[in-house]
Structures are given as structure tokens and as C-alpha cells.
PDB file of C-alpha atoms in Angstrom:
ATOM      1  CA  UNK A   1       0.000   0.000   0.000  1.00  0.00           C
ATOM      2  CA  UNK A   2       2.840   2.364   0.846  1.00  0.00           C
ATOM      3  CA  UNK A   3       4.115   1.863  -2.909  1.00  0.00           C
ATOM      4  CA  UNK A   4       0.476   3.137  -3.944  1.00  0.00           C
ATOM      5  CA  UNK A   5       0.868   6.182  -2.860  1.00  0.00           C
ATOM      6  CA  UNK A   6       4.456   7.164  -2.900  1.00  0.00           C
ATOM      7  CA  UNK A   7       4.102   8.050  -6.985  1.00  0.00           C
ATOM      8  CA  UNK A   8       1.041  10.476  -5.895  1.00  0.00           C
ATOM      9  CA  UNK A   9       2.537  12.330  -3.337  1.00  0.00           C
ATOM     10  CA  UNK A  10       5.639  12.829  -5.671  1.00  0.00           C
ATOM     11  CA  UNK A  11       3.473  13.892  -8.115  1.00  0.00           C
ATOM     12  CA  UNK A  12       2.036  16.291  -5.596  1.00  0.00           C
ATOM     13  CA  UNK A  13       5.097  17.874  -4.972  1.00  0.00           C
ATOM     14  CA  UNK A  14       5.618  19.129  -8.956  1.00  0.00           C
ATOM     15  CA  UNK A  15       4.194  22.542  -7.883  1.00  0.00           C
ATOM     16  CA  UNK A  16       5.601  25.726  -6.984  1.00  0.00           C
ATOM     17  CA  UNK A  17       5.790  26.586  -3.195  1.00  0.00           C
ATOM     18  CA  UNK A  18       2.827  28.540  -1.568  1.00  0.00           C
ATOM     19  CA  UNK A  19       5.289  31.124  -0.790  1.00  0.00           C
ATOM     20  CA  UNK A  20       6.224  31.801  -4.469  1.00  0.00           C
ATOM     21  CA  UNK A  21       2.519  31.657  -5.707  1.00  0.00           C
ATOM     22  CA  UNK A  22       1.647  34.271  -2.677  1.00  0.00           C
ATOM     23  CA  UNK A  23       4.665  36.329  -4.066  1.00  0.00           C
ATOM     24  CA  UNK A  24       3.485  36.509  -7.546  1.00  0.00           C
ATOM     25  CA  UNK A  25      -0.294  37.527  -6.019  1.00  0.00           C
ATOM     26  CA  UNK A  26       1.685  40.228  -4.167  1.00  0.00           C
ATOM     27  CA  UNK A  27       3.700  41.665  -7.169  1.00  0.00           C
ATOM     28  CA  UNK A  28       0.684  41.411  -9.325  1.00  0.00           C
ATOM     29  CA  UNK A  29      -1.555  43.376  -6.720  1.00  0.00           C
ATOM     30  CA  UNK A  30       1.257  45.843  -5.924  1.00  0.00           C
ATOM     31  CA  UNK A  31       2.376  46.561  -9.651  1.00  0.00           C
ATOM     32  CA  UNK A  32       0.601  49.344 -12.140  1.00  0.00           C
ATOM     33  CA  UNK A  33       2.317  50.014 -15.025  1.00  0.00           C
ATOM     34  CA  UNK A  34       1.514  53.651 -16.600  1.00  0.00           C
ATOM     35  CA  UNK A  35       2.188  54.173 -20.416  1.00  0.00           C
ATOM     36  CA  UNK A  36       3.783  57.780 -20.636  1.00  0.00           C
ATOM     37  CA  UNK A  37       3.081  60.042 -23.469  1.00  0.00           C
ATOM     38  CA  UNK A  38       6.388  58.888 -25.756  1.00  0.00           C
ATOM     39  CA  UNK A  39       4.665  55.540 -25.776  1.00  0.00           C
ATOM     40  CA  UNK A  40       7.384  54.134 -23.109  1.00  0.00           C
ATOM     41  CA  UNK A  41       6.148  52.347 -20.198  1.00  0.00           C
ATOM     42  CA  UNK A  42       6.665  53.202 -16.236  1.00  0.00           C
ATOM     43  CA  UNK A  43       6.746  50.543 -13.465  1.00  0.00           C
ATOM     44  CA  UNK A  44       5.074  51.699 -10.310  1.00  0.00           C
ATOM     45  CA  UNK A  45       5.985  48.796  -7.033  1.00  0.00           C
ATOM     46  CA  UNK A  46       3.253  50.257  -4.788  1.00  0.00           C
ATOM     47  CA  UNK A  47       3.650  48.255  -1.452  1.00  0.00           C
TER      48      UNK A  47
ATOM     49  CA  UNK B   1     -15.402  32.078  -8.400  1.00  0.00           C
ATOM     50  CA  UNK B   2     -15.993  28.745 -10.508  1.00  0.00           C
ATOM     51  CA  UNK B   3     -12.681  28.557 -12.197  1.00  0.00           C
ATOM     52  CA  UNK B   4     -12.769  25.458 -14.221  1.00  0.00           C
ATOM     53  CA  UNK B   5     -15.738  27.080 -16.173  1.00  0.00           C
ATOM     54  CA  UNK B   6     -14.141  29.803 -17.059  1.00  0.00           C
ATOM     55  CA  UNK B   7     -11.576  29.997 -20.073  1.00  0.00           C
ATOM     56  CA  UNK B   8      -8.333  30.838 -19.984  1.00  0.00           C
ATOM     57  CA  UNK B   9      -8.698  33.923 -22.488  1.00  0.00           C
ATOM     58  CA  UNK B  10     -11.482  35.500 -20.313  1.00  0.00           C
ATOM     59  CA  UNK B  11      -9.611  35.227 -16.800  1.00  0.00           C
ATOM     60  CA  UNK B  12      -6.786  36.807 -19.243  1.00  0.00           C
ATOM     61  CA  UNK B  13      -9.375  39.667 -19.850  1.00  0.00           C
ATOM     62  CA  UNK B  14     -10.542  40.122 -16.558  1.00  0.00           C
ATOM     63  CA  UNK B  15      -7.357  40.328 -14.507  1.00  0.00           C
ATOM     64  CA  UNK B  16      -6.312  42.856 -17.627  1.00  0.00           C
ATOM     65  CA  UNK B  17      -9.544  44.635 -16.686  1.00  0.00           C
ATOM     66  CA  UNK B  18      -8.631  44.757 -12.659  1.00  0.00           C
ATOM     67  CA  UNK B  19      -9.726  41.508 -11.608  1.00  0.00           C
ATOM     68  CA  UNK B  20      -6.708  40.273  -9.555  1.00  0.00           C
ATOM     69  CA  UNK B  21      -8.263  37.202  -8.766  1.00  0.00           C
ATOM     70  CA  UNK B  22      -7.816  35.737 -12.304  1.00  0.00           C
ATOM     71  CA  UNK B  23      -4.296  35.289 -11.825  1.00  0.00           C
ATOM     72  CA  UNK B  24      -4.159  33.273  -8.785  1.00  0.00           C
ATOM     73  CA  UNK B  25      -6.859  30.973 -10.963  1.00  0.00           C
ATOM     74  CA  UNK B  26      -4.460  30.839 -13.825  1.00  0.00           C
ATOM     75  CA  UNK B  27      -1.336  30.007 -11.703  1.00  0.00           C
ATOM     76  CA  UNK B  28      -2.941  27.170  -9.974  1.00  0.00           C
ATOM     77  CA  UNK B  29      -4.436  25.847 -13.158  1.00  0.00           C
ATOM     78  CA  UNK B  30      -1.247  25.638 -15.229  1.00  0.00           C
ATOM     79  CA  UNK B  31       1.337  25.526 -12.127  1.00  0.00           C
ATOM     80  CA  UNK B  32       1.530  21.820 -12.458  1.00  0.00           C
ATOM     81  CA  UNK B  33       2.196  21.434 -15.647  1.00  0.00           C
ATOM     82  CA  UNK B  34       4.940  24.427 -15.986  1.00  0.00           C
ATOM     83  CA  UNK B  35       6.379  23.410 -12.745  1.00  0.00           C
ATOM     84  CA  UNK B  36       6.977  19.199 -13.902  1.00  0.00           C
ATOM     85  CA  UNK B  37       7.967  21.289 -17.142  1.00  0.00           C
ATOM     86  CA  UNK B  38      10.660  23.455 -15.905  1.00  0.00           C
ATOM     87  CA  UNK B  39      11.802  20.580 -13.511  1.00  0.00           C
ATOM     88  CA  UNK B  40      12.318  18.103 -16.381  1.00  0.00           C
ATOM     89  CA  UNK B  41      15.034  20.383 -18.077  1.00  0.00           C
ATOM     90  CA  UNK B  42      16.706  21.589 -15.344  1.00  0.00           C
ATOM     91  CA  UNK B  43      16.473  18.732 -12.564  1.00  0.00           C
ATOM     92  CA  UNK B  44      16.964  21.020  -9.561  1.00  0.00           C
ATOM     93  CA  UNK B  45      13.745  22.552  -7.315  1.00  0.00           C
ATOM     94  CA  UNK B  46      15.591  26.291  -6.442  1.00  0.00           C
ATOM     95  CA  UNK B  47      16.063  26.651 -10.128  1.00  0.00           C
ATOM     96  CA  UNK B  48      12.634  25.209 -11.173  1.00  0.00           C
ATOM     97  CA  UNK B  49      11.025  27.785  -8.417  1.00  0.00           C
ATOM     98  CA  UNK B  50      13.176  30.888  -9.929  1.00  0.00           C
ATOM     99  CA  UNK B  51      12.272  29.788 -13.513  1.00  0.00           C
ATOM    100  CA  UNK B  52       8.581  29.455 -12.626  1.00  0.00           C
ATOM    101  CA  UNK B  53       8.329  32.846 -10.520  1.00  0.00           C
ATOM    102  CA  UNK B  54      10.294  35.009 -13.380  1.00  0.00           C
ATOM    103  CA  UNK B  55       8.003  33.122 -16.194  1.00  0.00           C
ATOM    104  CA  UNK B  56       4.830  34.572 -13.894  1.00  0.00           C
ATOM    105  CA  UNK B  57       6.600  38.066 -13.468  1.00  0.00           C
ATOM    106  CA  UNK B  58       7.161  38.177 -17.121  1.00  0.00           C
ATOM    107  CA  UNK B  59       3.493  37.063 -17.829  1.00  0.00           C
ATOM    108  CA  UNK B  60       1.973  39.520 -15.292  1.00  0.00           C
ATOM    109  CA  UNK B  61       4.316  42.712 -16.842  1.00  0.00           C
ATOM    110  CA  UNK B  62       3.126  41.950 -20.237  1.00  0.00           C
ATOM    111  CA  UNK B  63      -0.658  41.272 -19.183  1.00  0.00           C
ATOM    112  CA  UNK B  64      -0.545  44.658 -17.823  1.00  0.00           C
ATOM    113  CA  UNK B  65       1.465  46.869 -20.236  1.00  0.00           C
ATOM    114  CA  UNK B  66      -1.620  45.814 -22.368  1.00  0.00           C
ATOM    115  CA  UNK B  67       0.826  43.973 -24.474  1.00  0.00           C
ATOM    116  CA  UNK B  68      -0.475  40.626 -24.623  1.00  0.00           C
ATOM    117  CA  UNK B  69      -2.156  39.681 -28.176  1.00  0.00           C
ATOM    118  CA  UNK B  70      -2.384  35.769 -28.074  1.00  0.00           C
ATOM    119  CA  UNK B  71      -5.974  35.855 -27.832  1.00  0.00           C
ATOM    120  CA  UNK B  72      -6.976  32.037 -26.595  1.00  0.00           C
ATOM    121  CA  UNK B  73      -3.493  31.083 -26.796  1.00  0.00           C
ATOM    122  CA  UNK B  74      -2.483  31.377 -22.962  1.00  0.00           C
ATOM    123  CA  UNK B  75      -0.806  28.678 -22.266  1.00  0.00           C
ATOM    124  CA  UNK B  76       1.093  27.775 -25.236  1.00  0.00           C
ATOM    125  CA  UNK B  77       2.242  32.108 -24.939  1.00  0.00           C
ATOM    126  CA  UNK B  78       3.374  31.325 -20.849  1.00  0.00           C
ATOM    127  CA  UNK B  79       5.012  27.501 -22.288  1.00  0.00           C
ATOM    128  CA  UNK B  80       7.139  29.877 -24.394  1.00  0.00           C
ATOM    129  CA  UNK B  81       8.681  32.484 -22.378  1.00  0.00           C
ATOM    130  CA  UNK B  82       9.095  29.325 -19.556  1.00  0.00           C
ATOM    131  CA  UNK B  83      11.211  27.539 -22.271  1.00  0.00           C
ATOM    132  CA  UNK B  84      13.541  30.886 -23.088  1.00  0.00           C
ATOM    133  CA  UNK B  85      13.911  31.157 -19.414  1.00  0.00           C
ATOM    134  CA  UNK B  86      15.216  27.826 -19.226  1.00  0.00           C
ATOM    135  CA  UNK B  87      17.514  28.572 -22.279  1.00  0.00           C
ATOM    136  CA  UNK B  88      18.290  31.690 -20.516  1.00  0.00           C
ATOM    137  CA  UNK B  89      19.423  29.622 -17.578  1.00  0.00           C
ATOM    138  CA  UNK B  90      21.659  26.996 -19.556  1.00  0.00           C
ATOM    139  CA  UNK B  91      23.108  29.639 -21.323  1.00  0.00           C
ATOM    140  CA  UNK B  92      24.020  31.609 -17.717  1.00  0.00           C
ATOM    141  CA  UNK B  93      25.486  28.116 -16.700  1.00  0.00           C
ATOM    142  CA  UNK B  94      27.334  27.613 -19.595  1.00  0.00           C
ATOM    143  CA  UNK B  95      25.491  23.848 -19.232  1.00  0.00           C
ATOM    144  CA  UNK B  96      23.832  23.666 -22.583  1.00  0.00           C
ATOM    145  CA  UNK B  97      24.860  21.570 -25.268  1.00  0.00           C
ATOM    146  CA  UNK B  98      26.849  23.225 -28.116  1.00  0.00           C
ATOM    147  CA  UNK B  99      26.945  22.562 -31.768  1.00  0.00           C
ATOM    148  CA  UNK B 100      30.148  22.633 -33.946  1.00  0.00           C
ATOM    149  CA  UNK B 101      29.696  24.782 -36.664  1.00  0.00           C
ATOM    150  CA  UNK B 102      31.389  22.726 -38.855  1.00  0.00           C
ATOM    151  CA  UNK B 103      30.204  21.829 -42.804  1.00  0.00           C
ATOM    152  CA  UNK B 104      29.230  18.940 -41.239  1.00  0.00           C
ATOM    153  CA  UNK B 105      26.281  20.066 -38.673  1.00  0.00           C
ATOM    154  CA  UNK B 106      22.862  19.806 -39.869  1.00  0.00           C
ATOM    155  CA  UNK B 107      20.671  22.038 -38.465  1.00  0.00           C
ATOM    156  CA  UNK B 108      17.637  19.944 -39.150  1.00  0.00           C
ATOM    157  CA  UNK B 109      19.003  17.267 -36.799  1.00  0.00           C
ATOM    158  CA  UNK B 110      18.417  19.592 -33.561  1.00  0.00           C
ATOM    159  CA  UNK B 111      14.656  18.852 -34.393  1.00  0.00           C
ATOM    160  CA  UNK B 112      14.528  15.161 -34.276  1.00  0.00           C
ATOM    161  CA  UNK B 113      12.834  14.068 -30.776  1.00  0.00           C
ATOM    162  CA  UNK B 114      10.871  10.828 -30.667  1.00  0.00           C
ATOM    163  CA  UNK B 115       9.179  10.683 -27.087  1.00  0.00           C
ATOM    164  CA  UNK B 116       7.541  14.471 -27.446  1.00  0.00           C
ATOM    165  CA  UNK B 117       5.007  15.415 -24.645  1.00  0.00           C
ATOM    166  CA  UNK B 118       2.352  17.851 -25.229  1.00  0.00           C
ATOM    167  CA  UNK B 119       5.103  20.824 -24.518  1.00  0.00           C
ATOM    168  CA  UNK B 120       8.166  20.067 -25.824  1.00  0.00           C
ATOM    169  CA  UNK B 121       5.188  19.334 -28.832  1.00  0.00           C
ATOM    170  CA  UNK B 122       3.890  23.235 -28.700  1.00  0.00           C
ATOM    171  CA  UNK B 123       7.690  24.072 -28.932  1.00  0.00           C
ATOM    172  CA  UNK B 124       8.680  21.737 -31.450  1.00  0.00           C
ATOM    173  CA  UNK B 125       5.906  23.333 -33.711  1.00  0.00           C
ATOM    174  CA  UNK B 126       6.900  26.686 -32.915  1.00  0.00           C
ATOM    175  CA  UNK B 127      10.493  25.891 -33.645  1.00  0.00           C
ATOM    176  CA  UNK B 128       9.539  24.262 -37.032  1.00  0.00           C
ATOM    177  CA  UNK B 129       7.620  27.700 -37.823  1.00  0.00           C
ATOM    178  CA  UNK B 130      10.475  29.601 -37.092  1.00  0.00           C
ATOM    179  CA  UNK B 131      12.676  27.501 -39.659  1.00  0.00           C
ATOM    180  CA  UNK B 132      10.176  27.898 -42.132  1.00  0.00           C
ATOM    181  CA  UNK B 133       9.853  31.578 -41.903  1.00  0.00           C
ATOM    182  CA  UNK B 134      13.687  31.447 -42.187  1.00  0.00           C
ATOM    183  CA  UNK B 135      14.047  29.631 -44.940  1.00  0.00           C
ATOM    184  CA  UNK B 136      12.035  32.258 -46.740  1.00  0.00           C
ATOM    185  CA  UNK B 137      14.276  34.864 -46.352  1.00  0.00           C
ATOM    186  CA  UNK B 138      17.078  32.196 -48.417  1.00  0.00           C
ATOM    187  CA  UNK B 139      17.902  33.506 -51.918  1.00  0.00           C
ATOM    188  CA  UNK B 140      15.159  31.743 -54.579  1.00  0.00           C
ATOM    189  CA  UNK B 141      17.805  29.425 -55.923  1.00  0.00           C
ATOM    190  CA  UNK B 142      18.969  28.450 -52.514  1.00  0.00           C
ATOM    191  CA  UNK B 143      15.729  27.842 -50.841  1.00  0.00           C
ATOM    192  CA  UNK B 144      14.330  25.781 -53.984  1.00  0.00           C
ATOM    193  CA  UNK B 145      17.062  22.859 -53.197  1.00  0.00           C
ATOM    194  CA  UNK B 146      16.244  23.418 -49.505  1.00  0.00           C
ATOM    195  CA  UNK B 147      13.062  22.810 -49.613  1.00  0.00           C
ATOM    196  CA  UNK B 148      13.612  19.775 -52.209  1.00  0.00           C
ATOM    197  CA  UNK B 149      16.138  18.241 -49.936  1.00  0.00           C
ATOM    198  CA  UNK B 150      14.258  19.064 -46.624  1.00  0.00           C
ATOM    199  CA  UNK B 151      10.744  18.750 -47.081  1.00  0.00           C
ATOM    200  CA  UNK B 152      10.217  16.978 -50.070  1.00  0.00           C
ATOM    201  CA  UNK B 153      13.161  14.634 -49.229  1.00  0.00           C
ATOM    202  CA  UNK B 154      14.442  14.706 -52.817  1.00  0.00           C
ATOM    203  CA  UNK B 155      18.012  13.104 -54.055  1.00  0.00           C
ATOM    204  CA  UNK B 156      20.603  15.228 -55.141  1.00  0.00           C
ATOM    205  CA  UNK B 157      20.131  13.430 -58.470  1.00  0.00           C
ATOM    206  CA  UNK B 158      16.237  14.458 -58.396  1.00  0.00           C
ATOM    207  CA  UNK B 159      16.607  18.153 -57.546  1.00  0.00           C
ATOM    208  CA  UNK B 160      19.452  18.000 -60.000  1.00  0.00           C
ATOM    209  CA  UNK B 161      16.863  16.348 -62.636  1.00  0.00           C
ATOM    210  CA  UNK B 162      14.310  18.751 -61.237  1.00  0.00           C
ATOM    211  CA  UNK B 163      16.384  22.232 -61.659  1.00  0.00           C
ATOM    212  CA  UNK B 164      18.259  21.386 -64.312  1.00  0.00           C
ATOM    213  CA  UNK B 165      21.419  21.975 -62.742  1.00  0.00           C
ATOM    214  CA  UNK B 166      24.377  19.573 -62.578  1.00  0.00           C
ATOM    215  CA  UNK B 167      24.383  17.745 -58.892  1.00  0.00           C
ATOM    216  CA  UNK B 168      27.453  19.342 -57.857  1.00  0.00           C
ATOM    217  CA  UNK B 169      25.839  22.882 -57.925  1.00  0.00           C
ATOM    218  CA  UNK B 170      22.567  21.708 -56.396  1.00  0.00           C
ATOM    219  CA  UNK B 171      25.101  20.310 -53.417  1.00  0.00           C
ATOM    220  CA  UNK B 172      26.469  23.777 -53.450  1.00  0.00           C
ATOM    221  CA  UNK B 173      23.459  25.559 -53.095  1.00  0.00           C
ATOM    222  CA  UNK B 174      22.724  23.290 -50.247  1.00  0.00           C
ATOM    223  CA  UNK B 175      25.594  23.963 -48.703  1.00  0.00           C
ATOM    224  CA  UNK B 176      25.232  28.000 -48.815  1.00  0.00           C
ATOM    225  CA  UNK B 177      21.644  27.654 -47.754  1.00  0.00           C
ATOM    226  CA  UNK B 178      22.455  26.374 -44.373  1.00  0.00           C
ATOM    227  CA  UNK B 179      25.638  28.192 -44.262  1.00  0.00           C
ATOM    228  CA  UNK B 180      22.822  31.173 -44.569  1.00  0.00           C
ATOM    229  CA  UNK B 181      20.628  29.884 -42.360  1.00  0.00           C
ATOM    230  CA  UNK B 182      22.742  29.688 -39.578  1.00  0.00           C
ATOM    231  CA  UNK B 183      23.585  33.375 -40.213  1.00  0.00           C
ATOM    232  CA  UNK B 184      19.735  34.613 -40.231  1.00  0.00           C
ATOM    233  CA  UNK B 185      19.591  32.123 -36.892  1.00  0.00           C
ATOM    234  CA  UNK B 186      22.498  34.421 -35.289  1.00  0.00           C
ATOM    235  CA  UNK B 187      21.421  37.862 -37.182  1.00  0.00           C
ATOM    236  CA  UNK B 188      17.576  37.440 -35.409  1.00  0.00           C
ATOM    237  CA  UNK B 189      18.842  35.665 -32.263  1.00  0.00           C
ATOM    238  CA  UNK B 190      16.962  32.916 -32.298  1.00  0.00           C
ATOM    239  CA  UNK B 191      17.204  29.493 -30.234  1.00  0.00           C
ATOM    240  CA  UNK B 192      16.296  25.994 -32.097  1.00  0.00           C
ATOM    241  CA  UNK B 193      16.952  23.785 -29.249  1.00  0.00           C
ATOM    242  CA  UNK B 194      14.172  21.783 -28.144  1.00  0.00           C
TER     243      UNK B 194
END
């Protein structure tokens, strides 16, 4: 039974870290990008 | 929200419209399947998380510069910059495999792969449309034996038969087509390593 499940829970493990999904959340919900008037963009972090 | 009713273009929509919540939907739809993909080239779990947060970073920085144009094509668009990144990485490493540029390298045999998954698939195909839009820029005479030799798998003797020029010149013309292609593959920077 122990073989069974050994292949699942490795397969479980092929996804990124709740940290680094919670990071990308962050950056997303902290990051507006303005478009200035010579077409270039800005980056705005606001944490 | 009921995410697996929802398509991937229209979460793509909505988080462009504001809707943050789309991209935590999209991540955990397609973070197994980048993550397995990322760890099956570069075998290590720091390196698969950096590749897999920079691929999102990229992805969310070109969602909202209002730059993204792949209309229904999401994940085949995030597959992509994922498999630069990994290039990226090999290349930092100095770890990826290297060509001679010898007469003798073919570039056609960098495509072979028999046991393709459904990524290394959506590359493949991408790779093969970069060729071909490659091979278009070859002089006329040049790209005729190419695509003879290539994709209609023609003898010398046939395109020779075929042109009506001797075999030796069709060889030739051969020859300077790849010798050009390799130059339009370093003049547009482009990577056909699957």
C-alpha cells in the first residue's frame, strides 16, 4: 500500500511553493504600469 | 469564483480589466504542468522555483502593459517564455549543449525528438515555424534545393533532374543555404533547441 501512494505524493510535490505563488499575487496586486506620453512604459511597485 | 468554467482567455481579460483574482486561478491551473515542465530540463527545485516565478513576473508585466495579443493562446504564450527562461538559464550556466559549426552540422538534426510530450510538442511546432519563416528569407535558388532536400526529401540526383542543374551545384546551393541559415539564426537571435 505504501508503494500506492508514494508516486502520488511525488506527483504532488511538482508545484511551486505557496510562498512563491503568494509572491506573484503580491507583485501582481502591488504593480501598475503607466504608459507615458512617448509611448514608453513606467513601473510603479506600490507596497 | 468557478474557475474550471471559465476559459483561460477570459480570466486573461478580466485580470487585464482589474480583476486580480484571475491570476491566482491561472497560476494554480497551469502551475503543475509548468512546474513538472521546468523541472524536467533543469532537474533542480531552487532553479525550477526561480524559472517558474520570473516566467509569472514576465506574464503579469506583459498582461498589464496591455501587451499581450495571443488571444486564446495562454498557455502555449506562458510555455514559451518558460522555455527561453530555461535557455536563458543553460546559457548563464554555460550547461547547454553546443553545436560545432562545422560543414558537417545539420541544423535539421536539432529537431529530431521521438518521445515528445504535449510541450516540448507546442515548442517543437513553434520551432519548425520559425525555420520555415527562415528559410524564406534564403535567396530563390537556394531555398528551392532546400526545400527539395528538406521537405520533399528529394536526391541530389532528383533536384538535379528537377532544376536542371548539374548535382554538384545543387550540393552547393545546399551547402550555402544552411551556411545562410545559420547566419539569419544568429542575425535574429533565435534558439532551435528543443
Amino acid at each position: 500500500m505504501m508503494q500506492l501512494y508514494s508516486k502520488k505524493s511525488s506527483d504532488l510535490r511538482m508545484q511551486p511553493k505557496k510562498e512563491t505563488v503568494q509572491f506573484l499575487i503580491n507583485f501582481s496586486k502591488s504593480l501598475t504600469i503607466v504608459k507615458t506620453k512617448s509611448k514608453s512604459f513606467i513601473e510603479l511597485n506600490l507596497n | 469564483m468557478q474557475s474550471k468554467k471559465i476559459s483561460d482567455g477570459s480570466l486573461v481579460k478580466s485580470y487585464i480589466n482589474g480583476d486580480e483574482a484571475c491570476l491566482e486561478i491561472l497560476i494554480k491551473r497551469h502551475q503543475h504542468k509548468l512546474y513538472s515542465f521546468i523541472f524536467s530540463k533543469v532537474q533542480n527545485r531552487d532553479i525550477t522555483e526561480d524559472i517558474f516565478q520570473d516566467t509569472f513576473i514576465k506574464v503579469i508585466r506583459t498582461l498589464k502593459r496591455g501587451s499581450y495579443n495571443e488571444e486564446g493562446k495562454f498557455l502555449p504564450w506562458v510555455m514559451r517564455i518558460t522555455h527561453n527562461l530555461i535557455i536563458d538559464h543553460f546559457r548563464k550556466s554555460n550547461r547547454m549543449p553546443t553545436f560545432n559549426n562545422t560543414g558537417d552540422f545539420d541544423i535539421f538534426s536539432v529537431l529530431g525528438d521521438d518521445s515528445l510530450n504535449a510541450e516540448n510538442q507546442l515548442i517543437k511546432d513553434q520551432i519548425l515555424n520559425d525555420v520555415k519563416e527562415l528559410v524564406k528569407e534564403l535567396p530563390e535558388e537556394q531555398k528551392e534545393v532546400l526545400v527539395m532536400r528538406i521537405y520533399k526529401n528529394m536526391s541530389f540526383k532528383e533536384i538535379s533532374e528537377n532544376t536542371g542543374v548539374s548535382i554538384n551545384t545543387a550540393l552547393g546551393r545546399m551547402r550555402y543555404a544552411l551556411i545562410n541559415l545559420r547566419k539569419l539564426i544568429e542575425k535574429h537571435n533565435i534558439v532551435l533547441v528543443n
